[in-house]
Amino acid sequence: MAKNIVLIGFMGTGKSVVGQALAARLGRPFVDVDEAIEREQGRPIRKIFAEDGEAAFRRAEQAMIQRVTRRDGQVIAAGGGAVMEASNLAALTRAGWLVWLKAEPDIILQRVGETSRRPLLDAPDPKGRVEELLARRQATYAKADAVVDTTRRTVEQVVDEILRVTPQGAAPCG
Ligand code: S3P
């Protein structure tokens, strides 16, 4: 069975939309970790943050990543903060080929648009918040096996680029 392809990177870099298109192209199942958590809990991420706090969300995220990484052959989109937890990064790295999707802060803000869907950007100065979080996360995202800039590319172009930098559609290394 082929190794998972795991998309990591900041909010608004296209992990979900690109992941879906990539999975369709490869004929693989697509798993969006955030969506799986929402489905399991029957409420949106925004509500989980508001009602139970970020720490509770992170626990749910960690449990979901452990579960999802038991299977091979998928395209997985991890939430933007997931890899900041060392055990999540380790599980994802073990289970797949990590591709970091990046974008410039202005583009991130444009794409994220209505910030209330992303509780972490629901701040008085969303741009400052993006820059601060990016600065804190950059070195961890850079641990990915490959990086693809999505700033001036269409979804299909990003998919092409991922396939170009991913060895044989992420077949197992042996
Ligand atoms: C988060 C990113 C979100 C979601 C949650 C926290 C983060 O996922 O997991 O709001 O810490 O960057 P996306 O990157 O899919 O928006």
XYZ file of N, CA, C and O and ligand atoms in Angstrom:
712
model
N 0.857 -1.207 0.000
C 0.000 0.000 0.000
C 0.883 1.243 0.000
O 1.884 1.301 0.691
N 0.499 2.239 -0.796
C 1.288 3.472 -0.882
C 1.245 4.241 0.436
O 0.264 4.180 1.185
N 2.323 4.925 0.673
C 2.426 5.769 1.867
C 1.419 6.923 1.796
O 1.064 7.368 0.701
N 0.992 7.426 2.931
C 0.125 8.616 2.940
C 0.876 9.832 2.410
O 2.098 9.913 2.552
N 0.136 10.758 1.836
C 0.700 12.076 1.558
C 0.028 13.017 2.554
O -1.206 13.057 2.647
N 0.840 13.734 3.343
C 0.308 14.567 4.418
C 0.577 16.034 4.107
O 1.740 16.427 3.924
N -0.474 16.815 4.047
C -0.320 18.253 3.799
C -0.314 18.990 5.125
O -1.243 18.850 5.929
N 0.756 19.741 5.353
C 0.846 20.555 6.566
C 1.049 22.008 6.142
O 1.298 22.295 4.969
N 0.957 22.904 7.106
C 1.166 24.320 6.805
C 0.082 25.172 7.425
O -0.887 24.658 8.006
N 0.244 26.475 7.293
C -0.612 27.434 7.978
C -2.050 27.397 7.456
O -2.300 26.936 6.334
N -2.977 27.943 8.251
C -4.355 28.141 7.790
C -4.341 28.939 6.493
O -3.509 29.829 6.315
N -5.249 28.621 5.597
C -5.382 29.420 4.371
C -4.325 29.139 3.316
O -4.224 29.886 2.346
N -3.571 28.073 3.487
C -2.587 27.755 2.445
C -3.161 26.743 1.454
O -2.481 26.341 0.519
N -4.399 26.309 1.675
C -5.076 25.462 0.690
C -5.019 23.976 0.980
O -5.312 23.170 0.103
N -4.692 23.601 2.229
C -4.536 22.169 2.521
C -5.800 21.364 2.195
O -5.709 20.290 1.611
N -6.958 21.912 2.553
C -8.197 21.145 2.348
C -8.573 21.055 0.879
O -8.856 19.969 0.363
N -8.556 22.194 0.196
C -8.981 22.185 -1.208
C -7.966 21.448 -2.083
O -8.330 20.651 -2.957
N -6.691 21.647 -1.807
C -5.645 20.956 -2.571
C -5.674 19.455 -2.233
O -5.549 18.610 -3.127
N -5.865 19.142 -0.969
C -5.902 17.746 -0.543
C -7.000 16.974 -1.258
O -6.788 15.853 -1.735
N -8.161 17.614 -1.362
C -9.293 16.986 -2.036
C -8.970 16.725 -3.515
O -9.231 15.644 -4.035
N -8.389 17.728 -4.168
C -8.061 17.611 -5.596
C -6.959 16.571 -5.814
O -7.004 15.785 -6.762
N -5.988 16.554 -4.922
C -4.881 15.594 -5.026
C -5.408 14.160 -4.842
O -5.045 13.245 -5.586
N -6.273 13.992 -3.859
C -6.845 12.663 -3.595
C -7.655 12.194 -4.800
O -7.558 11.029 -5.206
N -8.425 13.116 -5.395
C -9.232 12.754 -6.566
C -8.310 12.330 -7.711
O -8.546 11.332 -8.383
N -7.230 13.086 -7.906
C -6.285 12.785 -8.986
C -5.652 11.401 -8.790
O -5.465 10.650 -9.733
N -5.339 11.058 -7.538
C -4.654 9.789 -7.261
C -5.631 8.639 -7.000
O -5.199 7.495 -6.829
N -6.919 8.966 -6.920
C -7.904 7.928 -6.582
C -7.704 7.393 -5.172
O -7.874 6.210 -4.902
N -7.352 8.306 -4.252
C -7.142 7.898 -2.862
C -8.200 8.530 -1.963
O -8.739 9.582 -2.303
N -8.442 7.955 -0.802
C -9.333 8.630 0.149
C -8.688 9.903 0.680
O -7.456 9.956 0.833
N -9.502 10.907 0.942
C -9.014 12.155 1.521
C -9.510 12.270 2.951
O -10.696 12.106 3.216
N -8.590 12.553 3.862
C -8.974 12.755 5.263
C -8.535 14.133 5.715
O -7.343 14.451 5.717
N -9.502 14.955 6.070
C -9.225 16.280 6.615
C -9.381 16.148 8.128
O -10.479 15.870 8.622
N -8.284 16.287 8.851
C -8.309 16.017 10.294
C -9.318 16.931 11.013
O -10.088 16.468 11.862
N -9.353 18.218 10.635
C -10.315 19.140 11.264
C -11.753 18.681 11.037
O -12.575 18.683 11.961
N -12.031 18.295 9.788
C -13.396 17.867 9.451
C -13.773 16.603 10.204
O -14.911 16.454 10.648
N -12.799 15.701 10.338
C -13.061 14.440 11.055
C -13.391 14.736 12.524
O -14.274 14.112 13.108
N -12.692 15.726 13.104
C -12.972 16.102 14.504
C -14.377 16.716 14.601
O -15.149 16.397 15.501
N -14.695 17.583 13.637
C -16.017 18.230 13.643
C -17.129 17.186 13.525
O -18.153 17.266 14.204
N -16.889 16.216 12.643
C -17.905 15.170 12.435
C -18.067 14.355 13.717
O -19.172 14.084 14.174
N -16.947 14.000 14.317
C -16.993 13.182 15.527
C -17.721 13.898 16.670
O -18.492 13.312 17.405
N -17.457 15.201 16.795
C -18.028 15.948 17.921
C -19.366 16.603 17.573
O -20.034 17.149 18.452
N -19.717 16.599 16.288
C -20.991 17.194 15.880
C -21.066 18.688 16.115
O -22.144 19.248 16.361
N -19.936 19.369 16.073
C -19.918 20.836 16.214
C -18.666 21.378 15.542
O -17.653 20.674 15.435
N -18.744 22.638 15.079
C -17.586 23.203 14.386
C -16.414 23.503 15.327
O -16.602 23.681 16.533
N -15.218 23.578 14.744
C -13.991 23.867 15.501
C -14.171 25.128 16.362
O -13.763 25.170 17.517
N -14.798 26.152 15.757
C -15.015 27.415 16.465
C -15.731 27.169 17.802
O -15.389 27.744 18.823
N -16.723 26.268 17.778
C -17.490 25.974 19.001
C -16.657 25.173 19.991
O -16.775 25.367 21.201
N -15.846 24.251 19.472
C -14.996 23.454 20.371
C -14.069 24.407 21.138
O -13.910 24.313 22.351
N -13.465 25.357 20.411
C -12.594 26.358 21.055
C -13.393 27.166 22.074
O -12.951 27.379 23.200
N -14.580 27.640 21.663
C -15.362 28.544 22.522
C -15.882 27.815 23.757
O -15.873 28.357 24.865
N -16.341 26.573 23.577
C -16.991 25.869 24.691
C -15.996 25.139 25.590
O -16.159 25.098 26.801
N -14.963 24.551 24.984
C -14.050 23.710 25.776
C -12.623 24.247 25.852
O -11.811 23.736 26.609
N -12.289 25.218 24.994
C -10.941 25.787 25.012
C -9.989 25.102 24.048
O -10.249 23.988 23.577
N -8.883 25.782 23.777
C -7.921 25.255 22.800
C -7.298 23.929 23.254
O -7.096 23.017 22.451
N -7.017 23.811 24.555
C -6.347 22.590 25.037
C -7.199 21.355 24.731
O -6.674 20.310 24.332
N -8.529 21.480 24.893
C -9.424 20.353 24.607
C -9.400 20.037 23.111
O -9.386 18.859 22.715
N -9.382 21.086 22.280
C -9.287 20.852 20.836
C -8.001 20.112 20.507
O -7.993 19.172 19.709
N -6.892 20.526 21.118
C -5.598 19.890 20.825
C -5.601 18.415 21.233
O -4.978 17.581 20.583
N -6.296 18.097 22.320
C -6.380 16.683 22.728
C -7.165 15.874 21.694
O -6.776 14.771 21.321
N -8.262 16.457 21.209
C -9.074 15.769 20.188
C -8.264 15.598 18.910
O -8.322 14.563 18.232
N -7.478 16.627 18.588
C -6.656 16.598 17.370
C -5.601 15.487 17.470
O -5.387 14.715 16.536
N -4.988 15.386 18.636
C -3.954 14.375 18.844
C -4.541 12.964 18.721
O -3.969 12.095 18.056
N -5.721 12.766 19.316
C -6.366 11.446 19.248
C -6.736 11.121 17.799
O -6.557 9.984 17.335
N -7.235 12.122 17.064
C -7.645 11.887 15.674
C -6.429 11.569 14.810
O -6.490 10.687 13.939
N -5.317 12.237 15.054
C -4.107 11.978 14.263
C -3.591 10.566 14.534
O -3.189 9.852 13.616
N -3.650 10.148 15.785
C -3.229 8.771 16.092
C -4.093 7.782 15.316
O -3.602 6.806 14.762
N -5.386 8.063 15.254
C -6.308 7.146 14.590
C -6.085 7.125 13.069
O -5.987 6.082 12.455
N -6.000 8.321 12.490
C -5.890 8.461 11.030
C -4.583 7.858 10.507
O -4.542 7.275 9.428
N -3.504 7.993 11.292
C -2.195 7.540 10.817
C -2.016 6.021 10.941
O -0.961 5.501 10.614
N -3.047 5.328 11.400
C -2.966 3.855 11.405
C -3.215 3.291 10.009
O -2.959 2.133 9.750
N -3.758 4.133 9.118
C -4.061 3.652 7.754
C -3.072 4.226 6.745
O -2.528 5.311 6.960
N -2.866 3.480 5.651
C -1.985 3.923 4.564
C -2.810 4.391 3.373
O -4.022 4.235 3.343
N -2.106 4.908 2.372
C -2.724 5.150 1.068
C -3.695 6.312 0.999
O -4.497 6.399 0.074
N -3.647 7.218 1.981
C -4.591 8.339 2.000
C -3.863 9.638 1.660
O -2.638 9.715 1.702
N -4.648 10.657 1.375
C -4.148 12.026 1.410
C -4.722 12.617 2.692
O -5.934 12.538 2.928
N -3.846 13.168 3.526
C -4.278 13.698 4.833
C -3.988 15.190 4.885
O -2.875 15.620 4.569
N -4.970 15.998 5.289
C -4.719 17.412 5.562
C -4.756 17.588 7.073
O -5.758 17.267 7.716
N -3.649 18.066 7.640
C -3.591 18.283 9.089
C -3.907 19.755 9.369
O -3.569 20.628 8.571
N -4.555 20.048 10.483
C -4.808 21.443 10.864
C -3.485 22.187 11.021
O -2.441 21.572 11.292
N -3.544 23.514 10.846
C -2.326 24.321 10.825
C -1.426 24.207 12.046
O -0.211 24.357 11.940
N -2.032 23.936 13.216
C -1.213 23.892 14.435
C -0.820 22.475 14.833
O -0.071 22.284 15.801
N -1.313 21.482 14.101
C -1.156 20.078 14.532
C 0.299 19.678 14.742
O 0.632 19.033 15.739
N 1.166 20.075 13.810
C 2.554 19.599 13.889
C 3.354 20.262 15.009
O 4.496 19.867 15.279
N 2.769 21.270 15.675
C 3.478 21.911 16.780
C 3.547 20.994 17.999
O 4.326 21.222 18.910
N 2.709 19.972 18.011
C 2.769 18.958 19.068
C 3.705 17.846 18.559
O 3.447 17.225 17.528
N 4.790 17.613 19.299
C 5.839 16.707 18.814
C 5.314 15.311 18.481
O 5.720 14.707 17.487
N 4.381 14.796 19.278
C 3.893 13.429 19.022
C 3.077 13.392 17.722
O 3.054 12.370 17.032
N 2.401 14.493 17.388
C 1.661 14.540 16.117
C 2.630 14.561 14.943
O 2.447 13.847 13.958
N 3.658 15.392 15.065
C 4.653 15.473 13.985
C 5.295 14.097 13.784
O 5.461 13.633 12.657
N 5.609 13.425 14.892
C 6.247 12.104 14.801
C 5.311 11.104 14.124
O 5.717 10.361 13.225
N 4.041 11.089 14.524
C 3.080 10.129 13.950
C 2.885 10.402 12.457
O 2.862 9.474 11.642
N 2.767 11.659 12.093
C 2.543 12.011 10.676
C 3.784 11.695 9.846
O 3.685 11.204 8.721
N 4.957 11.955 10.414
C 6.205 11.690 9.697
C 6.385 10.187 9.476
O 6.811 9.755 8.408
N 6.040 9.415 10.484
C 6.139 7.958 10.372
C 5.173 7.422 9.315
O 5.496 6.523 8.564
N 4.006 8.027 9.263
C 2.934 7.466 8.421
C 2.944 7.992 7.002
O 2.228 7.474 6.148
N 3.705 9.037 6.721
C 3.558 9.610 5.392
C 4.697 10.492 4.942
O 5.697 10.674 5.633
N 4.462 11.019 3.753
C 5.372 11.938 3.103
C 4.801 13.327 3.364
O 3.674 13.620 2.976
N 5.579 14.190 4.038
C 5.040 15.489 4.464
C 5.319 16.590 3.448
O 6.475 16.819 3.074
N 4.269 17.251 3.013
C 4.414 18.381 2.098
C 3.916 19.641 2.810
O 2.772 19.688 3.277
N 4.782 20.621 2.894
C 4.438 21.902 3.523
C 3.897 22.844 2.444
O 4.615 23.168 1.495
N 2.638 23.236 2.590
C 2.066 24.234 1.689
C 2.252 25.592 2.345
O 1.866 25.799 3.489
N 2.869 26.520 1.605
C 3.057 27.847 2.188
C 2.442 28.930 1.313
O 2.179 28.708 0.123
N 2.212 30.103 1.926
C 1.667 31.245 1.196
C 2.065 32.512 1.950
O 2.357 32.460 3.153
N 2.062 33.627 1.239
C 2.411 34.901 1.882
C 1.288 35.329 2.844
O 0.117 35.059 2.571
N 1.662 36.046 3.929
C 0.664 36.436 4.935
C -0.549 37.168 4.358
O -1.685 36.902 4.768
N -0.349 38.075 3.376
C -1.491 38.808 2.809
C -2.463 37.866 2.109
O -3.680 38.043 2.179
N -1.905 36.877 1.424
C -2.741 35.897 0.715
C -3.473 35.024 1.732
O -4.657 34.713 1.578
N -2.778 34.664 2.790
C -3.414 33.869 3.848
C -4.635 34.616 4.379
O -5.728 34.065 4.469
N -4.453 35.901 4.690
C -5.557 36.693 5.231
C -6.712 36.790 4.252
O -7.878 36.663 4.627
N -6.381 36.998 2.982
C -7.418 37.068 1.946
C -8.209 35.769 1.886
O -9.429 35.773 1.833
N -7.490 34.651 1.899
C -8.153 33.354 1.756
C -8.959 33.003 2.989
O -10.023 32.397 2.894
N -8.424 33.367 4.149
C -9.115 32.999 5.380
C -10.384 33.845 5.539
O -11.388 33.385 6.071
N -10.335 35.097 4.992
C -11.532 35.941 4.941
C -12.194 36.106 6.288
O -11.633 36.706 7.195
N -13.351 35.527 6.421
C -14.132 35.614 7.652
C -13.379 34.890 8.779
O -13.411 33.670 8.881
N -12.706 35.684 9.636
C -11.789 35.076 10.605
C -12.497 34.309 11.724
O -11.866 33.499 12.372
N -13.797 34.548 11.937
C -14.437 33.877 13.063
C -14.496 32.354 12.860
O -14.727 31.608 13.788
N -14.287 31.895 11.615
C -14.221 30.443 11.400
C -12.881 29.895 11.884
O -12.708 28.696 12.048
N -11.903 30.784 12.057
C -10.576 30.373 12.532
C -10.330 31.092 13.858
O -9.817 32.199 13.884
N -10.716 30.454 14.963
C -10.671 31.143 16.255
C -9.318 31.763 16.579
O -9.255 32.814 17.215
N -8.231 31.161 16.121
C -6.912 31.693 16.465
C -6.637 33.033 15.793
O -5.768 33.784 16.219
N -7.376 33.337 14.701
C -7.147 34.609 13.999
C -8.203 35.637 14.371
O -8.235 36.730 13.817
N -9.067 35.270 15.286
C -10.112 36.170 15.747
C -9.492 37.147 16.743
O -9.761 37.101 17.929
N -8.613 38.021 16.237
C -7.822 38.908 17.098
C -7.969 40.335 16.572
O -8.340 40.538 15.419
N -7.658 41.336 17.398
C -7.781 42.728 16.952
C -6.891 43.022 15.736
O -7.254 43.841 14.898
N -5.742 42.370 15.647
C -4.829 42.614 14.538
C -4.513 41.268 13.867
O -3.461 40.674 14.111
N -5.435 40.803 12.993
C -5.260 39.465 12.410
C -3.937 39.314 11.654
O -3.304 38.258 11.728
N -3.498 40.376 10.961
C -2.247 40.255 10.197
C -1.053 40.051 11.137
O -0.193 39.200 10.894
N -1.036 40.833 12.221
C 0.028 40.680 13.215
C 0.013 39.275 13.796
O 1.062 38.670 14.027
N -1.200 38.768 14.007
C -1.369 37.428 14.574
C -0.829 36.362 13.607
O -0.139 35.429 14.020
N -1.145 36.525 12.312
C -0.640 35.580 11.301
C 0.881 35.601 11.312
O 1.538 34.549 11.343
N 1.454 36.800 11.320
C 2.920 36.912 11.258
C 3.575 36.313 12.498
O 4.587 35.613 12.398
N 2.942 36.554 13.639
C 3.488 36.033 14.896
C 3.442 34.490 14.912
O 4.433 33.822 15.228
N 2.287 33.936 14.525
C 2.151 32.473 14.516
C 3.074 31.840 13.475
O 3.702 30.815 13.727
N 3.171 32.491 12.305
C 4.056 31.971 11.257
C 5.496 31.935 11.746
O 6.198 30.942 11.542
N 5.910 33.011 12.405
C 7.288 33.074 12.898
C 7.551 31.941 13.876
O 8.608 31.310 13.871
N 6.535 31.663 14.701
C 6.698 30.628 15.717
C 6.717 29.224 15.088
O 7.311 28.292 15.614
N 6.012 29.063 13.962
C 5.823 27.718 13.395
C 6.760 27.357 12.246
O 6.884 26.187 11.893
N 7.331 28.384 11.637
C 8.135 28.206 10.426
C 9.108 27.025 10.495
O 9.146 26.179 9.609
N 9.902 26.986 11.578
C 10.966 25.975 11.686
C 10.375 24.567 11.737
O 10.976 23.615 11.239
N 9.199 24.438 12.325
C 8.557 23.119 12.396
C 8.000 22.720 11.035
O 8.182 21.582 10.583
N 7.330 23.651 10.363
C 6.822 23.339 9.013
C 7.981 22.929 8.090
O 7.835 22.062 7.227
N 9.125 23.560 8.310
C 10.284 23.309 7.435
C 10.852 21.891 7.595
O 11.711 21.476 6.830
N 10.339 21.140 8.568
C 10.785 19.750 8.722
C 10.123 18.832 7.700
O 10.438 17.642 7.618
N 9.186 19.358 6.919
C 8.498 18.554 5.893
C 9.508 18.028 4.875
O 10.613 18.563 4.741
N 9.093 17.000 4.133
C 9.966 16.428 3.104
C 10.035 17.329 1.878
O 10.993 17.257 1.113
N 9.010 18.136 1.670
C 8.994 19.014 0.498
C 8.168 20.249 0.818
O 7.336 20.230 1.733
N 8.429 21.316 0.089
C 7.650 22.544 0.293
C 7.112 23.023 -1.053
O 7.817 22.957 -2.061
N 5.859 23.460 -1.061
C 5.247 23.973 -2.297
C 4.611 25.318 -1.979
O 3.787 25.425 -1.064
N 5.016 26.346 -2.724
C 4.427 27.673 -2.526
C 3.129 27.764 -3.314
O 3.111 27.501 -4.516
N 2.055 28.104 -2.624
C 0.726 28.130 -3.259
C 0.308 29.551 -3.621
O -0.792 29.759 -4.123
N 1.186 30.531 -3.329
C 0.778 31.939 -3.428
C 0.211 32.310 -4.791
O -0.858 32.874 -4.882
N 0.942 32.031 -5.840
C 0.455 32.434 -7.166
C 0.128 31.235 -8.045
O 0.371 31.241 -9.235
N -0.414 30.187 -7.436
C -0.734 28.995 -8.218
C -2.204 28.618 -8.059
O -2.787 28.839 -6.998
N -2.747 28.006 -9.085
C -4.103 27.467 -8.979
C -4.026 26.124 -8.246
O -2.936 25.562 -8.073
N -5.177 25.642 -7.850
C -5.236 24.351 -7.152
C -4.602 23.260 -8.016
O -3.790 22.460 -7.533
N -4.941 23.236 -9.310
C -4.408 22.187 -10.187
C -2.889 22.295 -10.322
O -2.185 21.286 -10.379
N -2.386 23.539 -10.371
C -0.930 23.726 -10.454
C -0.248 23.234 -9.175
O 0.841 22.650 -9.231
N -0.881 23.471 -8.043
C -0.300 23.001 -6.776
C -0.288 21.473 -6.751
O 0.710 20.855 -6.359
N -1.371 20.873 -7.220
C -1.432 19.403 -7.275
C -0.311 18.867 -8.172
O 0.412 17.934 -7.798
N -0.134 19.474 -9.351
C 0.940 19.049 -10.262
C 2.292 19.116 -9.565
O 3.113 18.206 -9.667
N 2.508 20.213 -8.858
C 3.791 20.427 -8.186
C 4.007 19.390 -7.064
O 5.103 18.856 -6.905
N 2.957 19.090 -6.323
C 3.080 18.076 -5.263
C 3.457 16.730 -5.877
O 4.343 16.024 -5.381
N 2.814 16.396 -6.995
C 3.111 15.107 -7.635
C 4.539 15.087 -8.168
O 5.198 14.053 -8.179
N 5.014 16.268 -8.575
C 6.380 16.357 -9.098
C 7.417 16.137 -7.979
O 8.431 15.495 -8.190
N 7.130 16.668 -6.795
C 8.123 16.584 -5.711
C 7.937 15.356 -4.813
O 8.748 15.097 -3.943
N 6.853 14.623 -5.022
C 6.587 13.453 -4.181
C 7.054 12.199 -4.907
O 6.612 11.950 -6.018
N 7.915 11.388 -4.297
C 8.478 10.234 -5.001
C 7.404 9.223 -5.368
O 6.718 8.722 -4.479
N 7.250 8.949 -6.647
C 6.322 7.928 -7.163
C 4.983 7.907 -6.442
O 4.521 6.855 -6.007
N 4.365 9.081 -6.324
C 3.072 9.124 -5.657
C 3.169 8.590 -4.235
O 2.261 7.971 -3.723
N 4.341 8.835 -3.604
C 4.581 8.420 -2.220
C 4.413 6.914 -2.009
O 3.704 6.464 -1.142
N 5.087 6.150 -2.839
C 5.117 4.693 -2.635
C 5.972 4.402 -1.400
O 6.808 5.225 -1.021
N 5.786 3.254 -0.748
C 6.586 2.964 0.445
C 8.072 2.875 0.102
O 8.437 2.454 -0.996
N 8.930 3.293 1.022
C 10.373 3.319 0.707
C 11.015 1.965 0.979
O 12.212 1.798 0.824
N 10.302 1.006 1.482
C 10.910 -0.311 1.580
C 10.909 -0.877 2.946
O 10.363 -0.635 3.862
C -5.397 25.885 13.560
C -5.756 25.658 12.257
C -7.079 25.198 11.848
C -7.764 24.426 12.999
C -7.746 25.244 14.246
C -6.338 25.619 14.701
C -4.032 26.369 13.863
O -6.967 24.340 10.726
O -7.131 23.200 13.216
O -8.509 26.395 14.037
O -3.591 26.239 15.020
O -3.355 26.857 12.927
P -6.662 24.859 9.210
O -5.183 25.021 9.090
O -7.181 23.745 8.369
O -7.422 26.125 9.041
